[in-house]
PDB file of C-alpha atoms in Angstrom:
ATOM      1  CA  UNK A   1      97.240 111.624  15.581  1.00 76.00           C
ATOM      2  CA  UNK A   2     100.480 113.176  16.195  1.00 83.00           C
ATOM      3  CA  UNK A   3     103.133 112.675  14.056  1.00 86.00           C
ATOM      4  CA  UNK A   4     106.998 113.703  14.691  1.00 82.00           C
ATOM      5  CA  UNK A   5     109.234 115.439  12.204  1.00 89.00           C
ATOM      6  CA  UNK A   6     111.928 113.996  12.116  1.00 92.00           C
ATOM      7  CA  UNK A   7     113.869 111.516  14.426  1.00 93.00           C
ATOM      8  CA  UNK A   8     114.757 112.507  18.024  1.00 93.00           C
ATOM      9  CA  UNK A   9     118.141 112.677  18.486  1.00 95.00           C
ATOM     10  CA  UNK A  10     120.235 111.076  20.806  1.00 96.00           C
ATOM     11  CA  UNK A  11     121.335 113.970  22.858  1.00 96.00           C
ATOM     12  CA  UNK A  12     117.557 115.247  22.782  1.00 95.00           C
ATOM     13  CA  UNK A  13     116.065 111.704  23.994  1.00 94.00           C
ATOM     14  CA  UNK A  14     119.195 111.259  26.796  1.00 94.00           C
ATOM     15  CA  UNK A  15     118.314 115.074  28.312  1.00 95.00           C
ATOM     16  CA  UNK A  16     114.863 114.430  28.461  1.00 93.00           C
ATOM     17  CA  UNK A  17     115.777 110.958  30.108  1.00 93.00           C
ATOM     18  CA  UNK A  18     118.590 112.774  32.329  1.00 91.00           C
ATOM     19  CA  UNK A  19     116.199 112.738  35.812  1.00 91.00           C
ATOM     20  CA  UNK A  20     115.202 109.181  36.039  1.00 91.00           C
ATOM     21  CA  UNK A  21     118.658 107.812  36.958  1.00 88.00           C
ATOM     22  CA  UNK A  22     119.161 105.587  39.394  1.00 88.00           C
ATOM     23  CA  UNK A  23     119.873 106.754  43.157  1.00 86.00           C
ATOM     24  CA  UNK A  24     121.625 104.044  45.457  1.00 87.00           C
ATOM     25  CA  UNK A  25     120.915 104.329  49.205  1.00 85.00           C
ATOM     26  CA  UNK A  26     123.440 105.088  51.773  1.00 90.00           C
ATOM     27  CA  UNK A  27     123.600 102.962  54.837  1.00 90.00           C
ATOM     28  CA  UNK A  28     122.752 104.377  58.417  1.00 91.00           C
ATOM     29  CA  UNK A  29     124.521 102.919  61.354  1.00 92.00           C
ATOM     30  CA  UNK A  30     122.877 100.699  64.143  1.00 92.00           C
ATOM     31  CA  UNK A  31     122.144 102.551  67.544  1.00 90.00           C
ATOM     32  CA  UNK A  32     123.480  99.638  69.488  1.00 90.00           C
ATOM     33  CA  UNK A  33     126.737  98.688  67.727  1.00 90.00           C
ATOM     34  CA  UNK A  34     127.297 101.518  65.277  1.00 90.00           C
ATOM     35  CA  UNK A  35     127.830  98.940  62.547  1.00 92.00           C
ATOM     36  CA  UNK A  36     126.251 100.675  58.843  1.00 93.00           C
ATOM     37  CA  UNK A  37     123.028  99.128  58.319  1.00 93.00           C
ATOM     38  CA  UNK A  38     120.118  99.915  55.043  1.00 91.00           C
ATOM     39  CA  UNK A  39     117.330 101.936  56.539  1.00 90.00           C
ATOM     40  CA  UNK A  40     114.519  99.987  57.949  1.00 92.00           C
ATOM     41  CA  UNK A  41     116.108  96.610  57.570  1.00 92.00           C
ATOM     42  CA  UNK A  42     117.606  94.032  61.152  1.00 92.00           C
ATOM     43  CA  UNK A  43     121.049  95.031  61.693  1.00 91.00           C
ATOM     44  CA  UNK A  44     122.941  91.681  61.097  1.00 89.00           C
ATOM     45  CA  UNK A  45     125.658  92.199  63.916  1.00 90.00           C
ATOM     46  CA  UNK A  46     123.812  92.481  66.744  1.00 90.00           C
ATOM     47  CA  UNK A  47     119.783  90.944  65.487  1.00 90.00           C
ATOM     48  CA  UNK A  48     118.311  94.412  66.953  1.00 91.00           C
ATOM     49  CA  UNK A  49     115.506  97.035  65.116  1.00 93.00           C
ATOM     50  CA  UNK A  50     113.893  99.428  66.341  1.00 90.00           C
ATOM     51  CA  UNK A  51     115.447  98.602  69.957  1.00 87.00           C
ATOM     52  CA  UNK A  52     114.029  95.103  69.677  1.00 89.00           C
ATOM     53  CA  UNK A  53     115.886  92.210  69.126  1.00 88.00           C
ATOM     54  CA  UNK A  54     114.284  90.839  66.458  1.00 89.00           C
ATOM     55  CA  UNK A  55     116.684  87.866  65.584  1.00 87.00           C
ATOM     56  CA  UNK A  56     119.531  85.998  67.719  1.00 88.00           C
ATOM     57  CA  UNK A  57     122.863  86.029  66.065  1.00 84.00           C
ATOM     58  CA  UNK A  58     124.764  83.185  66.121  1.00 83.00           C
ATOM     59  CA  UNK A  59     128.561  83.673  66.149  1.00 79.00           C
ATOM     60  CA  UNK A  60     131.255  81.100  65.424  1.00 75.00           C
ATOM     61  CA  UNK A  61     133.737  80.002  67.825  1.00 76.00           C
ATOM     62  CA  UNK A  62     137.148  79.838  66.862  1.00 74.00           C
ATOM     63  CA  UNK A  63     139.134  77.450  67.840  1.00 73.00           C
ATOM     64  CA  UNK A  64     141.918  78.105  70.622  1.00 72.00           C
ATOM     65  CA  UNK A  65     145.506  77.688  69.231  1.00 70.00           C
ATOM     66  CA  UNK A  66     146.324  75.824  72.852  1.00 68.00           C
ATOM     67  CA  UNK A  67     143.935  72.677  71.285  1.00 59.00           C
ATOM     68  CA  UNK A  68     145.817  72.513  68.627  1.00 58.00           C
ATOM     69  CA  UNK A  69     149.032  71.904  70.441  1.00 59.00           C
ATOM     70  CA  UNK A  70     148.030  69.247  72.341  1.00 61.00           C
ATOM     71  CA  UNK A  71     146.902  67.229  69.516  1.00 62.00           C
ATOM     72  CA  UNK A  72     150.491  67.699  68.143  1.00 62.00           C
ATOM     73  CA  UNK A  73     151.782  66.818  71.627  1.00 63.00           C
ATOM     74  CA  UNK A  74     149.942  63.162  72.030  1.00 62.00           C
ATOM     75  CA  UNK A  75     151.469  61.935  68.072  1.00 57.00           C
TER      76      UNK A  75
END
């Protein structure tokens, strides 16, 4: 059985390490609505992948600033 002479060092252990970092992905953008989007995910703008919509987005409506007057109006 091997055995090592003497203890590895920590610059010694951290080069042989050095290639097994991590490397974060970089987002593509979404043929449809240029938004960035991960790589073979749904774009979660407009539901669509691979030119299919996959998923219906649901947007919120705001509410118009004219409503809000006229429940002022009638107190």
């Amino acid at each position: 059985m091997a055995v090592p002479y003497g203890k590895t060092s920590k610059s010694k252990k951290r080069k042989r390490n050095s290639h097994t970092r991590v490397v974060l992905q970089k987002p593509g953008t979404c043929p449809r609505c240029n938004s960035p989007v991960l790589s073979h995910t749904i774009c979660p703008v407009c539901g669509f992948y691979r030119g299919k919509q996959v998923m219906v987005i649901k947007t919120k409506e705001k509410k118009k600033p004219e409503e809000k007057e006229e429940k002022k109006e009638d107190k």
